[in-house]
XYZ file of C-alpha atoms in Angstrom:
666
model
C -0.033 -0.054 -0.092
C 3.188 2.504 0.228
C 4.251 4.713 2.844
C 2.507 7.723 4.077
C 4.096 10.863 6.033
C 3.053 11.950 9.298
C 1.280 15.261 7.711
C -0.654 13.197 5.000
C -1.882 10.676 7.755
C -3.002 13.807 9.908
C -4.370 15.304 7.085
C -5.761 12.663 5.009
C -5.949 12.456 1.421
C -8.831 12.410 -1.296
C -7.367 8.845 -2.386
C -7.724 6.952 0.460
C -10.534 5.492 1.759
C -11.829 6.273 5.406
C -10.713 2.713 6.487
C -7.188 3.095 4.819
C -6.589 6.586 6.268
C -7.374 4.892 10.072
C -4.829 2.008 9.258
C -2.391 4.369 8.182
C -2.815 6.797 11.022
C -2.817 3.370 13.557
C 0.287 2.516 11.842
C 2.131 5.985 12.215
C 0.992 6.013 15.860
C 2.349 2.293 16.658
C 5.777 2.663 14.689
C 6.105 5.959 16.692
C 5.312 4.330 19.850
C 7.906 1.457 19.246
C 10.447 4.011 18.502
C 9.499 5.865 21.955
C 9.718 2.320 23.805
C 13.027 1.591 22.146
C 14.206 5.066 23.495
C 13.401 4.304 27.210
C 14.346 1.009 27.061
C 18.055 1.877 25.566
C 18.220 5.019 27.261
C 21.466 5.567 29.607
C 21.119 7.258 32.832
C 24.418 8.814 32.838
C 24.417 8.759 36.606
C 21.851 11.235 36.746
C 18.354 9.383 37.678
C 17.144 5.593 38.375
C 17.142 3.532 35.039
C 13.841 2.763 33.679
C 14.774 0.168 31.211
C 15.853 -2.282 30.245
C 12.591 -3.863 30.097
C 12.131 -7.763 30.789
C 12.859 -9.644 27.541
C 10.063 -11.379 28.089
C 7.854 -8.579 27.631
C 9.726 -6.747 25.264
C 10.197 -9.084 22.540
C 6.581 -10.160 21.952
C 5.468 -6.502 22.330
C 7.491 -5.535 19.451
C 7.236 -8.394 17.521
C 3.413 -7.802 17.457
C 3.612 -4.168 17.001
C 5.994 -5.079 13.913
C 3.494 -7.468 12.308
C 0.595 -4.864 12.190
C 3.251 -2.368 10.624
C 4.283 -4.462 7.986
C 0.835 -5.607 7.208
C -0.293 -1.990 7.350
C 2.378 -1.225 4.827
C 2.655 -4.335 2.686
C -0.852 -5.833 2.810
C -2.009 -8.874 1.220
C -5.284 -6.800 0.857
C -3.557 -4.280 -1.630
C -1.445 -7.300 -3.372
C -5.093 -9.198 -4.225
C -6.543 -5.762 -5.256
C -3.732 -5.099 -7.720
C -3.852 -8.727 -9.353
C -7.231 -10.174 -8.468
C -9.842 -7.061 -7.826
C -12.649 -9.324 -7.405
C -10.652 -11.219 -4.561
C -9.854 -8.384 -2.545
C -11.845 -9.443 0.526
C -9.872 -12.665 0.490
C -6.591 -10.584 0.944
C -8.221 -8.829 3.759
C -9.078 -11.862 5.319
C -5.332 -13.234 4.814
C -4.285 -10.078 6.669
C -6.649 -10.064 9.650
C -6.096 -14.214 10.087
C -2.187 -13.428 10.255
C -2.453 -10.497 12.283
C -4.765 -12.452 15.055
C -2.830 -15.709 14.552
C 0.310 -13.754 15.261
C -1.094 -12.110 18.412
C -2.204 -15.523 19.779
C 0.969 -17.103 19.353
C 2.687 -14.454 21.130
C 0.445 -14.509 23.870
C 0.748 -17.927 24.413
C 4.599 -17.459 24.436
C 4.011 -14.754 26.978
C 1.809 -16.512 29.281
C 4.096 -19.801 29.222
C 7.112 -17.405 30.165
C 5.684 -15.854 32.901
C 4.201 -19.070 34.250
C 7.493 -20.756 34.122
C 9.358 -17.359 35.832
C 6.675 -17.513 38.661
C 7.640 -21.096 39.527
C 4.629 -22.663 37.840
C 4.743 -26.101 36.535
C 3.806 -27.238 33.060
C 4.118 -30.030 30.802
C 5.011 -29.641 26.991
C 2.239 -31.240 24.916
C 1.133 -31.456 21.558
C -0.612 -27.942 21.523
C 2.437 -26.419 21.868
C 3.998 -28.101 18.911
C 1.086 -26.723 16.963
C 1.723 -23.172 18.456
C 5.531 -23.470 17.568
C 4.659 -24.530 13.775
C 2.095 -21.819 13.290
C 4.322 -19.270 14.670
C 7.146 -20.375 12.498
C 4.853 -20.646 9.158
C 3.415 -17.199 10.019
C 7.073 -15.685 10.238
C 8.422 -17.011 7.298
C 4.667 -16.057 5.180
C 5.391 -12.765 6.507
C 8.995 -12.298 5.729
C 8.271 -13.817 2.117
C 6.055 -10.882 1.642
C 8.114 -7.958 2.972
C 11.661 -9.418 1.943
C 11.134 -11.907 -0.951
C 11.670 -15.585 -1.281
C 15.127 -16.282 -0.531
C 15.124 -16.041 3.273
C 12.051 -17.691 3.651
C 13.100 -20.466 1.611
C 16.026 -20.994 3.866
C 13.579 -20.934 6.858
C 11.612 -23.576 4.738
C 14.357 -25.937 4.426
C 15.531 -25.746 8.050
C 11.853 -26.578 9.057
C 12.067 -29.549 6.470
C 15.383 -30.652 7.811
C 14.424 -30.173 11.525
C 11.570 -32.805 11.288
C 12.946 -35.235 8.741
C 16.556 -35.176 9.731
C 16.235 -38.820 11.001
C 15.865 -39.970 6.923
C 18.700 -37.841 5.730
C 21.802 -39.690 4.495
C 25.306 -39.357 5.606
C 26.569 -36.546 7.967
C 23.211 -34.815 7.823
C 21.578 -37.764 9.732
C 20.107 -36.562 13.135
C 18.338 -38.249 16.074
C 14.415 -38.617 15.881
C 13.162 -35.432 17.314
C 9.824 -35.746 19.726
C 7.250 -33.080 18.138
C 6.067 -31.348 21.519
C 9.853 -30.911 22.435
C 10.804 -28.988 19.281
C 8.486 -26.313 20.208
C 10.901 -25.397 23.188
C 13.638 -25.223 20.434
C 11.637 -23.072 17.983
C 9.567 -21.046 20.202
C 9.388 -21.334 23.674
C 12.906 -20.538 24.392
C 14.566 -17.263 25.076
C 17.908 -18.901 23.774
C 18.104 -20.035 20.491
C 14.415 -19.682 19.391
C 12.565 -17.209 17.158
C 12.463 -14.754 20.036
C 15.677 -15.767 21.422
C 19.437 -14.308 21.778
C 19.509 -12.852 17.928
C 16.188 -11.045 18.631
C 17.506 -9.754 22.024
C 20.290 -8.273 20.039
C 18.603 -6.637 17.469
C 16.205 -5.039 19.805
C 18.698 -4.095 22.661
C 21.486 -3.301 20.239
C 20.461 -2.141 16.655
C 17.374 -0.476 17.305
C 19.059 2.561 18.445
C 21.128 2.961 15.294
C 18.500 2.359 13.044
C 16.679 5.395 14.852
C 20.174 7.343 14.589
C 20.290 6.428 10.572
C 16.653 7.386 9.957
C 17.226 10.623 11.659
C 19.877 11.930 10.034
C 18.359 10.818 6.984
C 15.212 12.935 7.516
C 16.658 16.030 9.013
C 18.594 17.212 6.327
C 22.320 15.679 7.417
C 22.369 12.793 4.874
C 21.142 15.071 1.888
C 23.830 17.913 2.689
C 26.665 15.019 3.171
C 25.579 14.260 -0.626
C 25.992 17.706 -2.040
C 29.329 18.207 -0.235
C 30.599 15.057 -1.621
C 29.458 16.416 -5.031
C 31.201 19.390 -4.594
C 34.555 18.060 -3.175
C 34.809 15.962 -6.345
C 33.573 18.206 -8.745
C 37.240 18.879 -10.262
C 38.139 15.014 -10.801
C 37.728 13.391 -14.048
C 35.160 10.909 -12.582
C 33.396 13.845 -10.945
C 30.054 12.476 -9.749
C 31.164 8.809 -9.747
C 33.575 9.603 -6.866
C 31.213 11.372 -5.366
C 28.758 8.555 -5.169
C 31.230 6.126 -3.662
C 32.132 9.156 -0.990
C 28.805 9.928 -0.038
C 27.764 6.245 -0.146
C 30.859 5.022 1.995
C 29.545 7.917 4.447
C 26.176 7.832 4.528
C 26.021 3.890 3.963
C 27.876 3.308 7.470
C 24.887 4.752 9.368
C 22.061 3.778 7.057
C 22.557 -0.274 7.480
C 20.927 -1.042 4.027
C 22.419 -1.163 0.639
C 18.900 -0.618 -1.199
C 18.215 2.395 1.382
C 21.819 3.829 0.330
C 21.354 3.237 -3.255
C 17.890 5.011 -3.177
C 19.232 7.831 -0.862
C 22.364 8.947 -2.865
C 21.677 7.303 -5.900
C 18.669 9.883 -6.968
C 21.113 12.658 -7.044
C 24.424 10.928 -7.865
C 23.307 8.479 -11.075
C 21.954 11.160 -13.292
C 25.053 13.358 -12.767
C 27.290 10.090 -13.694
C 25.311 9.730 -16.567
C 25.400 13.512 -17.731
C 29.320 13.257 -17.201
C 29.529 10.344 -20.349
C 29.355 7.358 -18.146
C 27.151 4.566 -19.594
C 23.950 3.734 -17.535
C 24.739 0.586 -16.359
C 28.306 1.882 -14.924
C 26.458 4.543 -13.304
C 24.119 2.176 -11.403
C 27.020 -0.339 -10.788
C 29.405 1.967 -9.351
C 26.362 3.301 -7.171
C 25.314 -0.264 -6.178
C 28.767 -1.356 -5.202
C 29.520 1.876 -3.137
C 26.433 1.575 -1.776
C 26.503 -1.893 -0.330
C 29.866 -1.307 0.809
C 28.869 1.249 3.148
C 28.139 -1.280 5.428
C 31.764 -2.549 6.083
C 33.052 1.302 6.486
C 33.760 2.031 10.171
C 32.814 3.538 12.516
C 28.959 2.255 12.423
C 29.184 -0.491 9.869
C 25.689 -0.217 9.562
C 24.992 -1.474 13.259
C 26.966 -4.937 12.041
C 30.199 -4.117 14.158
C 27.729 -4.043 17.269
C 25.890 -7.212 16.439
C 29.501 -8.635 15.665
C 30.539 -7.322 19.096
C 27.664 -9.153 20.893
C 28.360 -12.349 19.094
C 32.031 -12.903 19.383
C 32.675 -10.884 22.984
C 35.511 -8.810 21.243
C 34.957 -5.173 21.809
C 33.457 -2.593 19.266
C 36.697 -0.416 19.138
C 38.569 -3.512 18.199
C 36.370 -4.362 15.580
C 36.068 -1.180 14.130
C 39.665 -0.972 14.202
C 40.352 -4.167 12.336
C 37.894 -3.554 9.642
C 39.167 0.248 8.985
C 42.088 -0.779 6.450
C 40.152 -3.349 4.379
C 37.236 -1.105 3.731
C 39.596 1.646 2.749
C 41.626 -0.642 0.279
C 38.299 -1.469 -1.586
C 36.861 2.173 -1.766
C 40.615 2.956 -2.978
C 39.864 0.207 -5.895
C 36.467 1.699 -6.549
C 38.119 5.290 -6.955
C 40.815 3.731 -9.112
C 37.906 1.743 -11.371
C 36.456 5.119 -11.997
C 39.710 6.895 -12.934
C 40.370 3.834 -15.753
C 36.752 4.036 -17.062
C 37.074 7.882 -17.538
C 40.020 7.357 -19.383
C 38.528 4.844 -21.240
C 35.724 6.929 -22.408
C 37.858 10.003 -22.744
C 35.478 11.828 -20.046
C 37.151 15.063 -19.044
C 36.158 17.475 -16.023
C 32.498 18.084 -16.509
C 30.152 20.956 -16.167
C 26.957 19.430 -14.244
C 24.653 21.949 -13.378
C 25.955 22.770 -9.710
C 23.764 25.755 -9.652
C 20.908 23.522 -9.435
C 19.154 24.104 -5.944
C 19.513 20.321 -5.625
C 23.160 20.374 -6.055
C 24.252 23.952 -4.937
C 26.293 24.139 -1.585
C 25.279 26.591 0.674
C 26.428 27.440 4.134
C 23.575 25.618 5.584
C 25.022 22.295 4.214
C 28.027 22.841 6.140
C 26.274 23.322 9.273
C 23.947 20.196 8.188
C 27.311 18.207 8.484
C 27.225 18.954 12.096
C 24.717 16.300 12.472
C 26.745 13.513 10.746
C 30.114 14.420 12.287
C 28.797 14.651 15.809
C 26.952 11.499 16.531
C 29.659 9.632 15.191
C 31.950 11.332 17.496
C 29.787 10.859 20.183
C 29.348 7.343 19.732
C 33.225 6.647 19.695
C 33.530 8.765 22.878
C 30.561 7.308 24.743
C 32.201 3.680 23.980
C 35.727 4.839 25.248
C 33.996 6.241 28.337
C 32.229 2.869 29.291
C 28.860 3.167 27.928
C 27.198 -0.113 26.081
C 26.667 -0.069 22.421
C 22.889 0.573 22.811
C 23.964 3.255 25.133
C 26.283 4.902 22.694
C 23.945 4.819 20.067
C 21.225 6.603 22.147
C 23.475 9.239 23.620
C 24.378 9.959 19.709
C 20.571 9.853 19.021
C 19.948 12.354 21.457
C 22.813 14.804 20.491
C 21.286 14.824 16.752
C 17.813 16.079 18.030
C 19.070 19.206 19.124
C 21.664 19.432 16.401
C 18.662 19.044 13.737
C 17.141 22.491 14.779
C 20.265 23.896 13.084
C 18.493 23.261 9.720
C 15.543 25.903 8.916
C 13.659 23.142 7.773
C 13.462 21.348 10.835
C 12.621 24.571 12.863
C 9.841 25.210 10.073
C 8.338 21.823 10.693
C 9.589 20.198 13.490
C 7.110 17.496 13.377
C 10.024 16.010 10.832
C 11.292 14.742 13.892
C 8.343 12.929 14.920
C 7.792 11.351 11.345
C 11.613 10.184 11.192
C 10.815 8.306 14.680
C 7.768 6.772 13.329
C 9.788 6.018 9.731
C 12.542 4.140 11.917
C 9.693 2.102 13.579
C 8.450 0.717 10.595
C 12.292 0.266 9.268
C 12.685 -1.557 12.679
C 9.470 -3.721 12.164
C 10.316 -4.984 8.757
C 13.897 -5.904 9.776
C 12.462 -8.005 12.849
C 10.373 -10.003 10.269
C 13.937 -11.162 8.645
C 15.351 -11.735 12.207
C 12.570 -13.619 13.025
C 13.199 -16.488 10.329
C 16.996 -16.343 11.222
C 15.866 -17.499 14.802
C 14.062 -20.585 12.771
C 17.435 -21.172 11.394
C 19.257 -20.729 14.685
C 16.778 -23.092 16.605
C 17.492 -25.706 13.916
C 21.262 -25.390 13.799
C 21.228 -25.605 17.719
C 19.033 -28.625 18.034
C 20.562 -30.471 15.355
C 24.348 -29.480 15.653
C 24.435 -28.722 11.722
C 27.436 -26.351 11.943
C 29.390 -29.243 13.332
C 28.097 -31.456 10.232
C 29.159 -28.516 8.038
C 32.851 -28.230 9.452
C 33.056 -32.054 8.451
C 31.626 -31.559 5.079
C 33.781 -28.284 4.292
C 36.912 -30.040 5.806
C 35.887 -33.432 3.665
C 35.575 -30.943 0.267
C 38.534 -28.877 0.777
C 40.556 -31.606 2.361
C 41.608 -29.295 5.260
C 43.155 -26.736 3.018
C 42.719 -23.071 3.907
C 42.076 -21.302 0.707
C 39.526 -24.168 -0.751
C 37.621 -23.979 2.416
C 37.280 -20.063 2.492
C 36.565 -20.378 -1.138
C 33.444 -22.957 -0.832
C 32.538 -20.519 2.386
C 32.648 -17.613 0.026
C 30.590 -19.112 -2.589
C 27.884 -20.894 -0.137
C 27.978 -17.381 1.749
C 26.827 -15.616 -1.634
C 24.051 -18.046 -2.520
C 23.002 -17.956 1.086
C 22.780 -14.016 1.284
C 21.277 -13.395 -2.126
C 18.122 -11.342 -1.805
C 18.657 -10.780 2.048
C 18.971 -7.814 4.346
C 22.652 -7.626 5.483
C 22.380 -8.396 9.110
C 20.133 -11.460 8.679
C 22.373 -12.709 5.890
C 25.482 -12.282 8.006
C 23.857 -13.992 10.873
C 22.730 -16.937 9.056
C 26.209 -17.493 7.510
C 28.385 -16.993 10.065
C 26.172 -19.423 12.371
C 26.620 -22.356 9.647
C 29.703 -21.696 8.264
C 31.754 -19.513 10.856
C 32.922 -22.864 12.837
C 34.380 -24.329 9.623
C 36.905 -21.315 8.935
C 37.828 -21.294 12.739
C 38.573 -25.089 12.705
C 41.446 -24.132 10.320
C 42.949 -21.893 12.225
C 41.307 -18.605 11.331
C 40.774 -16.231 14.372
C 36.935 -15.434 15.240
C 36.950 -12.036 14.172
C 38.768 -12.860 10.702
C 36.029 -15.576 10.458
C 33.326 -13.033 11.184
C 34.550 -10.420 9.046
C 35.243 -12.471 6.018
C 31.375 -13.706 6.355
C 30.404 -10.132 6.655
C 32.004 -9.103 3.438
C 30.282 -11.810 1.527
C 26.970 -11.060 2.927
C 27.474 -7.658 1.689
C 28.827 -8.778 -1.413
C 25.702 -10.761 -2.151
C 23.829 -7.808 -2.609
C 25.518 -7.062 -5.921
C 26.028 -10.628 -6.942
C 23.715 -11.759 -9.859
C 21.174 -13.294 -10.021
C 19.473 -11.839 -7.105
C 21.454 -8.373 -6.751
C 19.253 -6.493 -4.830
C 21.301 -3.207 -4.648
C 22.135 -3.555 -8.401
C 18.489 -3.763 -9.326
C 17.640 -0.857 -7.158
C 20.426 1.141 -8.867
C 19.223 0.006 -12.210
C 15.748 1.206 -12.038
C 17.330 4.959 -11.278
C 19.676 4.600 -13.832
C 17.213 3.377 -16.240
C 19.436 0.434 -17.460
C 19.193 -3.426 -17.858
C 19.128 -4.874 -14.483
C 21.466 -7.879 -15.276
C 24.026 -5.460 -17.117
C 24.166 -3.294 -14.069
C 24.851 -6.169 -11.976
C 27.375 -7.473 -13.750
C 29.254 -3.796 -13.780
C 28.670 -3.837 -10.211
C 30.566 -7.272 -9.902
C 33.394 -6.203 -11.932
C 33.887 -2.741 -10.525
C 33.704 -4.352 -6.992
C 35.784 -7.348 -7.586
C 38.582 -6.051 -4.935
C 35.616 -6.582 -2.429
C 35.662 -10.393 -3.192
C 39.437 -10.444 -2.782
C 40.103 -8.297 0.609
C 38.541 -10.966 2.467
C 41.198 -13.439 1.492
C 43.914 -11.224 2.023
C 43.114 -10.346 5.604
C 42.755 -14.105 5.984
C 46.384 -14.867 4.864
C 47.621 -11.581 5.846
C 46.081 -10.965 9.530
C 48.533 -8.003 9.889
C 46.445 -5.452 7.896
C 43.469 -6.057 10.580
C 46.251 -4.410 12.899
C 44.662 -5.540 15.957
C 46.352 -8.620 17.987
C 43.127 -10.611 18.735
C 43.452 -11.910 14.711
C 47.052 -13.341 15.214
C 47.778 -16.848 15.913
C 48.916 -17.337 19.492
C 52.302 -16.515 19.907
C 52.418 -13.794 17.058
C 51.627 -10.144 16.961
C 51.271 -7.194 15.079
C 54.647 -6.202 12.923
C 54.962 -2.943 11.498
C 57.538 -3.824 8.922
C 55.255 -6.706 7.690
C 52.430 -4.549 7.666
C 54.137 -1.943 5.352
C 55.133 -4.550 2.870
C 51.793 -6.101 2.870
C 50.040 -2.797 2.560
C 52.558 -1.937 -0.200
C 51.592 -5.099 -2.214
C 48.043 -4.570 -1.476
C 48.082 -1.087 -3.441
C 49.978 -3.038 -6.219
C 47.202 -5.366 -6.319
C 44.354 -2.834 -6.339
C 46.181 -0.944 -9.250
C 46.366 -4.421 -11.386
C 42.881 -5.648 -10.599
C 41.104 -2.375 -11.226
C 42.734 -1.731 -14.708
C 42.326 -5.245 -15.515
C 38.234 -5.070 -14.969
C 38.103 -1.903 -16.767
C 40.738 -3.262 -19.241
C 42.250 0.057 -19.875
C 45.028 2.101 -18.255
C 46.726 4.658 -20.260
C 45.381 2.691 -23.358
C 43.133 0.215 -24.071
C 44.095 -3.302 -22.654
C 44.080 -6.385 -25.073
C 42.697 -9.359 -23.404
C 46.073 -11.145 -23.083
C 47.288 -7.867 -21.006
C 44.004 -7.566 -18.904
C 44.496 -11.553 -17.888
C 48.338 -10.780 -17.261
C 47.476 -8.378 -14.971
C 45.121 -10.488 -12.846
C 47.669 -13.193 -12.819
C 50.064 -10.928 -11.471
C 47.889 -9.441 -8.752
C 47.172 -12.749 -7.657
C 50.868 -13.813 -7.567
C 51.388 -10.178 -5.503
C 49.498 -11.463 -2.905
C 50.537 -15.316 -2.643
C 52.314 -15.838 0.870
C 55.514 -17.194 -0.183
C 58.063 -14.607 -0.377
C 60.218 -15.612 -3.518
C 56.892 -15.662 -5.470
C 55.200 -12.577 -4.284
C 58.487 -10.134 -4.481
C 59.443 -11.853 -7.708
C 55.421 -11.093 -9.032
C 55.675 -7.553 -7.531
C 58.893 -6.532 -9.026
C 57.668 -8.036 -12.428
C 54.433 -5.931 -12.076
C 56.254 -2.610 -11.270
C 58.472 -3.061 -14.281
C 55.398 -3.631 -16.522
C 53.454 -0.810 -15.262
C 56.659 1.440 -15.496
C 56.905 0.103 -19.230
C 52.998 0.765 -19.829
C 53.326 4.361 -18.572
C 56.865 4.853 -20.544
C 55.328 3.607 -23.801
C 52.184 5.641 -23.575
C 54.539 8.857 -22.836
C 56.620 8.202 -25.803
C 53.834 7.705 -28.074
C 52.415 10.698 -26.804
C 55.376 12.652 -27.546
C 55.659 11.311 -31.220
C 54.914 14.026 -33.801
C 51.847 13.148 -35.832
C 52.844 11.864 -39.114
């Protein structure tokens, strides 16, 4: 049914029926209520007053889930789907919506009632009734997630359920012990540890929600828009111009927004038309925006809230994680900048003359003021963590900082209701995310009950023969397939729980394994055939979706290589927790690896564009890729020999071009 702003809800519109207006008003109010509860739940006391939150998980989790189901059905209802496809059956869509909503509230009440009875010391037997409740609950969230996020994640949830109940009939290492149906209800539903409303759901509610509110507030109060305009202004003298501005803006905005598609839409509507205007092809414009936007979630300091989830899962401090993630992220963005330079050379693009006087692009003093809303919250997050606040407390402190700062924007002073709308939008965004996390909870429950991750360790070890490279390759490919079409956080959680133990089994540290999986979870958003970020960018660029996805894949090729590099060279992660026992950070090793990494980036970026100072024939592009691989091989005699050959080759290429340029025309 689409979304509606608070002003439209309050004023009503001629196009909406009275019932629709009521539903939208209710949804707006409930989303706002969720945001306010989230604020109180995570609000630090700063030693000034008694704490109000955090509220008991047994109350907060079902409360949020119940509200979230209403929100997603109000904004993406079966009624509207049936009305669009089968107008005569619109009533059936309404019946489906009401049935799903009432059943969801019923199973949530059953969950709450049993949990409270248990906490009060009550005695109860798990019966077949509880099995049917858990089965209905799992089925409902799979259906809703399919409606909101599409098929991929829900299909994984279905497969997990099928495996859970039929594992005793599976062959080889996948065979499980026979399950007793009533007891499975504890694993799936009546469990605050591994179930649908378990630990993962708790992490999202208690840790991630403040950062969703922070990112939404940044977007709605003008900070994000000013950030994009300033990025355009900074890069206007570059040959790549708006393509470089897309990379810069997406890295900064994406680290806070937490969603590749959200980032594409927010920044791409401005940058993509400008990239095309500069002379780049529509598919290249969309590809650059898609790969830059998706990579915002690997850029510290916020990393789309993934850093905080990773910290909770691993027990490693947030500051250690963002320190480790910084250099790989910068290396990746450097490769994007380099690829744009080579593409600009290939097309003969010069410094353009975009209409920077356009009010939508013209930088004013207000934009510099609005930038405070970006810089200060990030600084507040880091300072709060250094002072010992929790991740949720740090995010909430930054959120409190951005509200008064937003009044520096005259648009907010003129219409303060923007802040209320931002809070309501954050509630809706969070509600949509919870539907995906509920399905992840199903997967987690099945993994815990069946021990499947241990079986994957055996399987991957059998396939790879104990070879780390093959293990990483199999894990990366599996991660791409499992992550396609899924939001980044659910994709990362699903993949790392299944495949993480296999990598750690071969000596990779916990942090390196989690970062490896996060990179491939992010990369899945630009990988065909389900390249959701690329498809979103293609719709803005008016380019063929598959061609845009392939271009995003080419330009973002380094994203697939960087995880292998830090797996073999943990020194580029800087922090000591990534080194095997007895080893530590060495500055000389760091500098030599960094130098070879820069050579690698140059070779790969020019090869995928097939251009340097001139067009590269296929054999030369292949040579560069081959040299790039050899430059990063761990054997010193090979990588130093390859580095010398690569440097000599690059020097020859530059010299030959310079000589040709100097030669008089015949």
